[in-house]
PDB file of C-alpha atoms in Angstrom:
ATOM      1  CA  MET A   1     158.405 113.512 114.040  1.00  0.00           C
ATOM      2  CA  ARG A   2     156.810 112.941 117.417  1.00  0.00           C
ATOM      3  CA  LYS A   3     158.888 114.445 120.186  1.00  0.00           C
ATOM      4  CA  LYS A   4     160.039 112.010 122.840  1.00  0.00           C
ATOM      5  CA  LEU A   5     159.397 113.372 126.299  1.00  0.00           C
ATOM      6  CA  ARG A   6     162.458 113.863 128.449  1.00  0.00           C
ATOM      7  CA  SER A   7     162.480 112.156 131.833  1.00  0.00           C
ATOM      8  CA  LEU A   8     160.714 114.757 133.955  1.00  0.00           C
ATOM      9  CA  CYS A   9     159.963 114.604 137.643  1.00  0.00           C
ATOM     10  CA  LEU A  10     156.386 115.896 137.522  1.00  0.00           C
ATOM     11  CA  ALA A  11     155.374 117.755 140.652  1.00  0.00           C
ATOM     12  CA  VAL A  12     152.041 119.398 139.956  1.00  0.00           C
ATOM     13  CA  ALA A  13     150.485 119.105 143.384  1.00  0.00           C
ATOM     14  CA  GLY A  14     151.545 121.531 146.027  1.00  0.00           C
ATOM     15  CA  ILE A  15     153.231 124.046 143.717  1.00  0.00           C
ATOM     16  CA  ALA A  16     152.996 127.402 145.461  1.00  0.00           C
ATOM     17  CA  ALA A  17     152.003 130.580 143.660  1.00  0.00           C
ATOM     18  CA  THR A  18     155.317 132.120 144.626  1.00  0.00           C
ATOM     19  CA  ALA A  19     158.610 130.771 145.899  1.00  0.00           C
ATOM     20  CA  SER A  20     161.838 132.159 147.254  1.00  0.00           C
ATOM     21  CA  VAL A  21     165.393 130.913 147.412  1.00  0.00           C
ATOM     22  CA  VAL A  22     166.750 130.187 150.876  1.00  0.00           C
ATOM     23  CA  THR A  23     170.479 130.786 150.960  1.00  0.00           C
ATOM     24  CA  THR A  24     173.231 131.185 153.460  1.00  0.00           C
ATOM     25  CA  GLY A  25     175.934 133.798 153.475  1.00  0.00           C
ATOM     26  CA  ALA A  26     174.944 137.195 152.070  1.00  0.00           C
ATOM     27  CA  ALA A  27     171.898 137.754 154.257  1.00  0.00           C
ATOM     28  CA  ALA A  28     171.308 141.254 152.913  1.00  0.00           C
ATOM     29  CA  ALA A  29     170.916 140.069 149.325  1.00  0.00           C
ATOM     30  CA  ALA A  30     167.433 140.428 147.861  1.00  0.00           C
ATOM     31  CA  GLU A  31     165.592 137.175 147.194  1.00  0.00           C
ATOM     32  CA  PRO A  32     164.012 136.363 143.829  1.00  0.00           C
ATOM     33  CA  THR A  33     160.282 135.730 143.610  1.00  0.00           C
ATOM     34  CA  CYS A  34     158.778 133.447 140.975  1.00  0.00           C
ATOM     35  CA  GLY A  35     155.386 132.334 139.788  1.00  0.00           C
ATOM     36  CA  PRO A  36     154.463 128.651 139.970  1.00  0.00           C
ATOM     37  CA  VAL A  37     156.542 127.715 136.916  1.00  0.00           C
ATOM     38  CA  ALA A  38     159.163 129.007 134.517  1.00  0.00           C
ATOM     39  CA  HIS A  39     158.125 128.572 130.891  1.00  0.00           C
ATOM     40  CA  ILE A  40     160.943 127.070 128.815  1.00  0.00           C
ATOM     41  CA  PHE A  41     160.565 126.885 125.039  1.00  0.00           C
ATOM     42  CA  THR A  42     162.643 124.492 122.944  1.00  0.00           C
ATOM     43  CA  MET A  43     162.957 124.468 119.164  1.00  0.00           C
ATOM     44  CA  GLN A  44     163.820 121.007 117.893  1.00  0.00           C
ATOM     45  CA  ALA A  45     165.914 120.026 114.887  1.00  0.00           C
ATOM     46  CA  ASP A  46     162.753 118.692 113.213  1.00  0.00           C
ATOM     47  CA  GLY A  47     161.039 122.085 113.564  1.00  0.00           C
ATOM     48  CA  ASP A  48     158.776 121.194 116.487  1.00  0.00           C
ATOM     49  CA  LEU A  49     158.367 123.789 119.247  1.00  0.00           C
ATOM     50  CA  TRP A  50     157.830 122.509 122.778  1.00  0.00           C
ATOM     51  CA  LEU A  51     156.918 124.195 126.049  1.00  0.00           C
ATOM     52  CA  TYR A  52     158.284 122.817 129.330  1.00  0.00           C
ATOM     53  CA  GLU A  53     157.233 124.092 132.762  1.00  0.00           C
ATOM     54  CA  HIS A  54     159.925 124.076 135.426  1.00  0.00           C
ATOM     55  CA  ALA A  55     158.144 123.989 138.784  1.00  0.00           C
ATOM     56  CA  ALA A  56     161.071 125.107 140.957  1.00  0.00           C
ATOM     57  CA  PRO A  57     162.649 128.096 139.183  1.00  0.00           C
ATOM     58  CA  ALA A  58     163.504 129.923 142.390  1.00  0.00           C
ATOM     59  CA  THR A  59     165.311 127.022 144.059  1.00  0.00           C
ATOM     60  CA  GLY A  60     166.691 125.000 141.169  1.00  0.00           C
ATOM     61  CA  GLY A  61     164.921 121.809 142.173  1.00  0.00           C
ATOM     62  CA  PHE A  62     164.384 118.886 139.786  1.00  0.00           C
ATOM     63  CA  GLU A  63     160.616 119.453 139.624  1.00  0.00           C
ATOM     64  CA  TRP A  64     158.558 119.688 136.423  1.00  0.00           C
ATOM     65  CA  ALA A  65     154.876 120.493 135.955  1.00  0.00           C
ATOM     66  CA  GLY A  66     154.448 119.344 132.370  1.00  0.00           C
ATOM     67  CA  ALA A  67     155.496 119.472 128.733  1.00  0.00           C
ATOM     68  CA  LYS A  68     153.611 119.854 125.472  1.00  0.00           C
ATOM     69  CA  GLN A  69     154.192 120.521 121.799  1.00  0.00           C
ATOM     70  CA  ILE A  70     152.895 123.952 120.808  1.00  0.00           C
ATOM     71  CA  GLY A  71     154.147 124.338 117.249  1.00  0.00           C
ATOM     72  CA  SER A  72     155.708 122.754 114.174  1.00  0.00           C
ATOM     73  CA  GLY A  73     157.592 123.943 111.132  1.00  0.00           C
ATOM     74  CA  TRP A  74     159.849 126.292 113.079  1.00  0.00           C
ATOM     75  CA  GLY A  75     163.322 127.240 111.879  1.00  0.00           C
ATOM     76  CA  GLY A  76     165.812 130.074 111.983  1.00  0.00           C
ATOM     77  CA  LYS A  77     166.478 131.506 115.464  1.00  0.00           C
ATOM     78  CA  THR A  78     163.933 131.476 118.318  1.00  0.00           C
ATOM     79  CA  PHE A  79     164.153 133.405 121.592  1.00  0.00           C
ATOM     80  CA  ALA A  80     161.622 134.492 124.224  1.00  0.00           C
ATOM     81  CA  GLY A  81     160.651 137.730 125.946  1.00  0.00           C
ATOM     82  CA  PRO A  82     158.197 138.683 128.710  1.00  0.00           C
ATOM     83  CA  ASP A  83     154.573 137.564 129.129  1.00  0.00           C
ATOM     84  CA  GLY A  84     154.677 134.685 126.672  1.00  0.00           C
ATOM     85  CA  ARG A  85     156.222 136.641 123.818  1.00  0.00           C
ATOM     86  CA  VAL A  86     158.323 134.563 121.471  1.00  0.00           C
ATOM     87  CA  TYR A  87     160.475 135.976 118.681  1.00  0.00           C
ATOM     88  CA  ASN A  88     161.600 134.140 115.591  1.00  0.00           C
ATOM     89  CA  ILE A  89     164.171 135.261 113.024  1.00  0.00           C
ATOM     90  CA  THR A  90     163.743 133.497 109.695  1.00  0.00           C
ATOM     91  CA  THR A  91     166.700 132.462 107.559  1.00  0.00           C
ATOM     92  CA  GLY A  92     165.837 135.434 105.323  1.00  0.00           C
ATOM     93  CA  GLY A  93     166.216 137.887 108.217  1.00  0.00           C
ATOM     94  CA  GLU A  94     162.548 138.562 109.008  1.00  0.00           C
ATOM     95  CA  LEU A  95     161.984 139.279 112.718  1.00  0.00           C
ATOM     96  CA  ARG A  96     158.613 137.936 113.829  1.00  0.00           C
ATOM     97  CA  ARG A  97     156.786 138.483 117.105  1.00  0.00           C
ATOM     98  CA  LEU A  98     154.348 135.932 118.549  1.00  0.00           C
ATOM     99  CA  ARG A  99     152.693 135.424 121.920  1.00  0.00           C
ATOM    100  CA  TYR A 100     151.750 132.153 123.592  1.00  0.00           C
ATOM    101  CA  ASN A 101     148.874 132.860 125.992  1.00  0.00           C
ATOM    102  CA  GLY A 102     148.915 129.568 127.890  1.00  0.00           C
ATOM    103  CA  THR A 103     146.423 127.699 125.727  1.00  0.00           C
ATOM    104  CA  GLY A 104     147.402 128.798 122.225  1.00  0.00           C
ATOM    105  CA  TRP A 105     148.910 131.535 120.092  1.00  0.00           C
ATOM    106  CA  ASP A 106     147.407 135.027 120.004  1.00  0.00           C
ATOM    107  CA  THR A 107     145.784 135.987 116.711  1.00  0.00           C
ATOM    108  CA  TYR A 108     146.697 139.371 115.263  1.00  0.00           C
ATOM    109  CA  PRO A 109     144.646 141.633 112.986  1.00  0.00           C
ATOM    110  CA  GLY A 110     144.296 139.913 109.649  1.00  0.00           C
ATOM    111  CA  GLY A 111     144.103 136.470 111.245  1.00  0.00           C
ATOM    112  CA  GLY A 112     147.801 135.621 111.463  1.00  0.00           C
ATOM    113  CA  GLN A 113     149.581 134.294 114.533  1.00  0.00           C
ATOM    114  CA  PHE A 114     152.691 136.421 114.082  1.00  0.00           C
ATOM    115  CA  GLN A 115     153.614 139.997 113.264  1.00  0.00           C
ATOM    116  CA  THR A 116     156.670 140.929 111.264  1.00  0.00           C
ATOM    117  CA  ILE A 117     158.385 143.777 113.111  1.00  0.00           C
ATOM    118  CA  GLY A 118     161.729 143.959 111.328  1.00  0.00           C
ATOM    119  CA  TRP A 119     163.950 142.815 108.478  1.00  0.00           C
ATOM    120  CA  GLY A 120     167.685 142.354 108.081  1.00  0.00           C
ATOM    121  CA  TRP A 121     168.220 140.325 111.275  1.00  0.00           C
ATOM    122  CA  GLN A 122     169.634 137.233 109.530  1.00  0.00           C
ATOM    123  CA  ALA A 123     173.065 137.556 111.172  1.00  0.00           C
ATOM    124  CA  TYR A 124     171.588 136.030 114.362  1.00  0.00           C
ATOM    125  CA  VAL A 125     170.633 132.839 112.546  1.00  0.00           C
ATOM    126  CA  GLN A 126     174.324 132.147 111.897  1.00  0.00           C
ATOM    127  CA  ALA A 127     176.043 129.761 114.309  1.00  0.00           C
ATOM    128  CA  ALA A 128     178.611 132.317 115.463  1.00  0.00           C
ATOM    129  CA  ASN A 129     175.937 134.900 116.352  1.00  0.00           C
ATOM    130  CA  ARG A 130     173.055 132.885 117.791  1.00  0.00           C
ATOM    131  CA  GLY A 131     174.028 133.830 121.344  1.00  0.00           C
ATOM    132  CA  LYS A 132     174.384 137.545 120.581  1.00  0.00           C
ATOM    133  CA  ILE A 133     170.741 138.537 120.999  1.00  0.00           C
ATOM    134  CA  THR A 134     168.638 138.542 124.183  1.00  0.00           C
ATOM    135  CA  VAL A 135     165.502 140.114 125.695  1.00  0.00           C
ATOM    136  CA  ASP A 136     165.038 141.371 129.254  1.00  0.00           C
ATOM    137  CA  ALA A 137     161.970 141.463 131.505  1.00  0.00           C
ATOM    138  CA  ASP A 138     160.561 144.720 130.120  1.00  0.00           C
ATOM    139  CA  GLY A 139     160.942 143.676 126.492  1.00  0.00           C
ATOM    140  CA  SER A 140     164.189 145.474 125.721  1.00  0.00           C
ATOM    141  CA  ILE A 141     166.260 143.644 123.106  1.00  0.00           C
ATOM    142  CA  TYR A 142     170.054 143.723 123.375  1.00  0.00           C
ATOM    143  CA  THR A 143     172.343 142.758 120.501  1.00  0.00           C
ATOM    144  CA  LEU A 144     176.081 142.365 120.035  1.00  0.00           C
ATOM    145  CA  GLU A 145     177.307 143.804 116.736  1.00  0.00           C
ATOM    146  CA  GLY A 146     181.081 143.740 116.400  1.00  0.00           C
ATOM    147  CA  ASP A 147     182.385 145.476 119.507  1.00  0.00           C
ATOM    148  CA  GLN A 148     179.097 147.315 120.137  1.00  0.00           C
ATOM    149  CA  LEU A 149     176.232 146.578 122.507  1.00  0.00           C
ATOM    150  CA  ARG A 150     172.960 147.907 121.081  1.00  0.00           C
ATOM    151  CA  TRP A 151     169.492 148.444 122.580  1.00  0.00           C
ATOM    152  CA  TRP A 152     166.100 148.025 120.902  1.00  0.00           C
ATOM    153  CA  ARG A 153     162.473 148.046 121.969  1.00  0.00           C
ATOM    154  CA  TYR A 154     159.326 147.460 119.945  1.00  0.00           C
ATOM    155  CA  ASP A 155     156.388 149.640 121.060  1.00  0.00           C
ATOM    156  CA  GLU A 156     153.413 147.333 120.677  1.00  0.00           C
ATOM    157  CA  GLN A 157     150.865 150.105 121.273  1.00  0.00           C
ATOM    158  CA  ALA A 158     152.340 152.297 118.563  1.00  0.00           C
ATOM    159  CA  GLY A 159     153.133 149.364 116.278  1.00  0.00           C
ATOM    160  CA  ALA A 160     156.636 150.711 115.711  1.00  0.00           C
ATOM    161  CA  TRP A 161     160.127 150.689 117.160  1.00  0.00           C
ATOM    162  CA  ALA A 162     160.541 152.980 120.153  1.00  0.00           C
ATOM    163  CA  PRO A 163     162.636 156.144 119.784  1.00  0.00           C
ATOM    164  CA  GLY A 164     166.313 155.394 120.191  1.00  0.00           C
ATOM    165  CA  SER A 165     166.012 151.771 119.102  1.00  0.00           C
ATOM    166  CA  GLY A 166     169.299 150.554 117.690  1.00  0.00           C
ATOM    167  CA  ARG A 167     171.391 152.975 119.703  1.00  0.00           C
ATOM    168  CA  VAL A 168     174.844 151.947 120.906  1.00  0.00           C
ATOM    169  CA  LEU A 169     174.949 151.546 124.690  1.00  0.00           C
ATOM    170  CA  ASP A 170     178.616 150.661 124.972  1.00  0.00           C
ATOM    171  CA  THR A 171     181.687 149.630 122.990  1.00  0.00           C
ATOM    172  CA  GLY A 172     184.524 147.198 123.671  1.00  0.00           C
ATOM    173  CA  TRP A 173     182.318 144.091 123.576  1.00  0.00           C
ATOM    174  CA  GLY A 174     184.143 142.431 120.679  1.00  0.00           C
ATOM    175  CA  ASP A 175     185.550 139.570 122.779  1.00  0.00           C
ATOM    176  CA  PHE A 176     182.122 138.443 123.983  1.00  0.00           C
ATOM    177  CA  ASP A 177     180.380 135.678 122.040  1.00  0.00           C
ATOM    178  CA  LEU A 178     177.184 135.446 124.107  1.00  0.00           C
ATOM    179  CA  ILE A 179     174.902 137.721 126.131  1.00  0.00           C
ATOM    180  CA  ALA A 180     171.959 136.803 128.342  1.00  0.00           C
ATOM    181  CA  ALA A 181     169.542 139.233 129.995  1.00  0.00           C
ATOM    182  CA  SER A 182     167.863 138.732 133.344  1.00  0.00           C
ATOM    183  CA  GLY A 183     165.399 141.135 134.891  1.00  0.00           C
ATOM    184  CA  LYS A 184     165.434 144.757 133.778  1.00  0.00           C
ATOM    185  CA  GLY A 185     168.846 145.492 132.302  1.00  0.00           C
ATOM    186  CA  GLY A 186     170.763 142.667 133.963  1.00  0.00           C
ATOM    187  CA  LEU A 187     173.250 141.146 131.529  1.00  0.00           C
ATOM    188  CA  GLN A 188     175.807 138.357 131.573  1.00  0.00           C
ATOM    189  CA  ALA A 189     178.405 138.365 128.781  1.00  0.00           C
ATOM    190  CA  GLN A 190     180.682 135.398 128.021  1.00  0.00           C
ATOM    191  CA  ASP A 191     184.335 135.794 127.032  1.00  0.00           C
ATOM    192  CA  PRO A 192     186.468 133.257 125.069  1.00  0.00           C
ATOM    193  CA  ALA A 193     187.517 131.549 128.332  1.00  0.00           C
ATOM    194  CA  HIS A 194     183.820 130.976 129.195  1.00  0.00           C
ATOM    195  CA  ALA A 195     183.986 133.442 132.096  1.00  0.00           C
ATOM    196  CA  LEU A 196     180.767 135.418 132.616  1.00  0.00           C
ATOM    197  CA  HIS A 197     181.026 139.189 133.036  1.00  0.00           C
ATOM    198  CA  ARG A 198     178.263 140.972 134.954  1.00  0.00           C
ATOM    199  CA  PHE A 199     176.635 144.183 133.665  1.00  0.00           C
ATOM    200  CA  ARG A 200     173.473 146.016 134.708  1.00  0.00           C
ATOM    201  CA  TYR A 201     172.016 148.778 132.572  1.00  0.00           C
ATOM    202  CA  HIS A 202     169.542 151.279 134.055  1.00  0.00           C
ATOM    203  CA  ALA A 203     167.326 152.344 131.164  1.00  0.00           C
ATOM    204  CA  GLU A 204     165.641 155.252 132.943  1.00  0.00           C
ATOM    205  CA  THR A 205     168.951 157.052 133.523  1.00  0.00           C
ATOM    206  CA  GLU A 206     170.717 155.481 130.510  1.00  0.00           C
ATOM    207  CA  GLN A 207     173.737 154.366 132.505  1.00  0.00           C
ATOM    208  CA  PHE A 208     175.465 151.192 133.617  1.00  0.00           C
ATOM    209  CA  ILE A 209     175.108 150.631 137.366  1.00  0.00           C
ATOM    210  CA  VAL A 210     177.342 147.557 137.196  1.00  0.00           C
ATOM    211  CA  ARG A 211     179.911 147.266 134.457  1.00  0.00           C
ATOM    212  CA  ASP A 212     182.233 144.395 133.513  1.00  0.00           C
ATOM    213  CA  VAL A 213     182.476 142.599 136.838  1.00  0.00           C
ATOM    214  CA  VAL A 214     183.824 139.040 136.963  1.00  0.00           C
ATOM    215  CA  PRO A 215     182.799 137.636 140.364  1.00  0.00           C
ATOM    216  CA  GLU A 216     185.207 135.669 142.523  1.00  0.00           C
ATOM    217  CA  ALA A 217     182.626 132.896 142.738  1.00  0.00           C
ATOM    218  CA  GLY A 218     182.316 131.704 139.135  1.00  0.00           C
ATOM    219  CA  TRP A 219     180.203 129.159 137.271  1.00  0.00           C
ATOM    220  CA  GLU A 220     181.982 126.486 135.220  1.00  0.00           C
ATOM    221  CA  ARG A 221     179.364 126.691 132.493  1.00  0.00           C
ATOM    222  CA  TYR A 222     179.519 125.663 128.855  1.00  0.00           C
ATOM    223  CA  GLY A 223     176.801 126.016 126.246  1.00  0.00           C
ATOM    224  CA  ASN A 224     173.971 128.497 125.912  1.00  0.00           C
ATOM    225  CA  LEU A 225     172.597 130.718 128.667  1.00  0.00           C
ATOM    226  CA  PHE A 226     169.096 132.074 129.294  1.00  0.00           C
ATOM    227  CA  SER A 227     167.044 133.394 132.183  1.00  0.00           C
ATOM    228  CA  PRO A 228     163.448 133.469 133.478  1.00  0.00           C
ATOM    229  CA  GLY A 229     164.297 136.721 135.322  1.00  0.00           C
ATOM    230  CA  GLY A 230     165.319 137.369 138.912  1.00  0.00           C
ATOM    231  CA  ASP A 231     169.051 136.817 138.250  1.00  0.00           C
ATOM    232  CA  LEU A 232     168.306 133.100 137.837  1.00  0.00           C
ATOM    233  CA  TYR A 233     169.858 131.320 134.865  1.00  0.00           C
ATOM    234  CA  TYR A 234     169.652 128.085 132.918  1.00  0.00           C
ATOM    235  CA  SER A 235     172.268 126.533 130.653  1.00  0.00           C
ATOM    236  CA  VAL A 236     172.342 123.413 128.473  1.00  0.00           C
ATOM    237  CA  ARG A 237     175.663 121.585 128.402  1.00  0.00           C
ATOM    238  CA  PRO A 238     176.404 120.592 124.786  1.00  0.00           C
ATOM    239  CA  ASP A 239     178.661 117.690 125.782  1.00  0.00           C
ATOM    240  CA  ASN A 240     176.111 115.716 127.820  1.00  0.00           C
ATOM    241  CA  GLY A 241     172.759 117.470 127.280  1.00  0.00           C
ATOM    242  CA  GLU A 242     172.228 118.338 130.945  1.00  0.00           C
ATOM    243  CA  LEU A 243     170.003 121.302 131.766  1.00  0.00           C
ATOM    244  CA  ARG A 244     171.530 123.225 134.656  1.00  0.00           C
ATOM    245  CA  TRP A 245     170.295 126.021 136.928  1.00  0.00           C
ATOM    246  CA  ASN A 246     172.165 128.651 138.900  1.00  0.00           C
ATOM    247  CA  ARG A 247     171.569 131.894 140.757  1.00  0.00           C
ATOM    248  CA  PHE A 248     173.655 135.061 140.576  1.00  0.00           C
ATOM    249  CA  THR A 249     174.097 137.643 143.331  1.00  0.00           C
ATOM    250  CA  ASP A 250     176.350 140.666 143.120  1.00  0.00           C
ATOM    251  CA  ASP A 251     178.251 139.354 146.151  1.00  0.00           C
ATOM    252  CA  PRO A 252     179.753 136.776 146.059  1.00  0.00           C
ATOM    253  CA  GLY A 253     178.603 135.794 142.556  1.00  0.00           C
ATOM    254  CA  TRP A 254     177.227 132.425 141.474  1.00  0.00           C
ATOM    255  CA  GLN A 255     175.500 130.268 144.063  1.00  0.00           C
ATOM    256  CA  SER A 256     177.215 127.114 142.796  1.00  0.00           C
ATOM    257  CA  VAL A 257     180.393 126.484 140.824  1.00  0.00           C
ATOM    258  CA  LEU A 258     178.765 123.633 138.898  1.00  0.00           C
ATOM    259  CA  GLY A 259     175.111 124.647 138.998  1.00  0.00           C
ATOM    260  CA  SER A 260     172.213 122.309 139.783  1.00  0.00           C
ATOM    261  CA  THR A 261     171.312 119.611 137.260  1.00  0.00           C
ATOM    262  CA  ILE A 262     167.552 119.740 136.684  1.00  0.00           C
ATOM    263  CA  GLY A 263     167.162 117.747 133.473  1.00  0.00           C
ATOM    264  CA  SER A 264     168.824 115.563 130.867  1.00  0.00           C
ATOM    265  CA  GLY A 265     168.472 114.941 127.145  1.00  0.00           C
ATOM    266  CA  TRP A 266     168.419 118.618 126.154  1.00  0.00           C
ATOM    267  CA  GLY A 267     171.518 118.573 123.935  1.00  0.00           C
ATOM    268  CA  THR A 268     169.709 118.068 120.615  1.00  0.00           C
ATOM    269  CA  ASP A 269     167.641 121.271 120.884  1.00  0.00           C
ATOM    270  CA  ILE A 270     168.467 124.001 118.378  1.00  0.00           C
ATOM    271  CA  ASP A 271     167.258 126.805 120.669  1.00  0.00           C
ATOM    272  CA  VAL A 272     166.284 126.739 124.356  1.00  0.00           C
ATOM    273  CA  THR A 273     164.836 129.918 125.864  1.00  0.00           C
ATOM    274  CA  ALA A 274     162.513 131.064 128.662  1.00  0.00           C
ATOM    275  CA  THR A 275     159.851 133.673 129.318  1.00  0.00           C
ATOM    276  CA  THR A 276     161.918 136.503 130.779  1.00  0.00           C
ATOM    277  CA  ASN A 277     159.616 137.741 133.556  1.00  0.00           C
ATOM    278  CA  ASP A 278     158.532 134.524 135.279  1.00  0.00           C
ATOM    279  CA  CYS A 279     160.822 135.557 138.157  1.00  0.00           C
ATOM    280  CA  SER A 280     161.848 138.943 139.525  1.00  0.00           C
ATOM    281  CA  ILE A 281     164.114 140.505 142.113  1.00  0.00           C
ATOM    282  CA  THR A 282     164.376 143.960 143.651  1.00  0.00           C
ATOM    283  CA  LEU A 283     167.795 145.523 143.055  1.00  0.00           C
ATOM    284  CA  PRO A 284     169.056 148.960 144.074  1.00  0.00           C
ATOM    285  CA  GLY A 285     169.013 151.759 141.511  1.00  0.00           C
ATOM    286  CA  PRO A 286     171.736 154.306 140.806  1.00  0.00           C
ATOM    287  CA  ALA A 287     173.486 155.919 143.756  1.00  0.00           C
ATOM    288  CA  GLY A 288     171.456 158.830 145.062  1.00  0.00           C
ATOM    289  CA  SER A 289     168.201 157.637 143.502  1.00  0.00           C
TER     290      SER A 289
END
């Protein structure tokens, strides 16, 4: 089935190589920096995979640089990582790693366009668990399993999972039904009331710098949640199909209670995800570091 293009405001000309958010209020807050576009992948109900380029990821403007179909026959669960990496979990639980290089899919030894890096991941294909897996800007995978938050990383040079993969980072996460990573170790976790709890894990010291903070300034958000990095987030509203953008800062919290509407017609997508290092932000490390 040929994908119908959503109504996009194309703004190719004049897109800067980097952009920064201009805000009022917390002047000391670090500003995110983005490349010219954020790469948003959508898996359709008919199995088509599309790539959309949001041309204003740092500001949340309704500006798009293009859209194109880059795959067909997709199913299961699809989510993105850094540098064009895309992961797919088949209905049989096979975890596959691919990489879109801007013009096509990388080819791996043997001639295939994907590598199988794990088995037994089928729980995340189920409707209740689709939001319980996410990847941050350095390729770390976080999963919710019962009340546990787990960490994983695939070492591409070694062709194997890194030491410590699968370890439990924290417990008491049983009430959360969704997690979304942004940057290196930044996590938002959603509770049954749709409130988002802020966490930040520092992998080098294996500790949480920020743990279970619900900001005073919230975001009335429903649906999925994903990030291009830099503490910037997108969400698709399931009731009306709007694609919304928002920015999080540790103080006071979300930039907007409602978020900025940057697209429509996204409600039929099975999965919507973004390259996780298209934007970045400098955040303080642990006290004393």
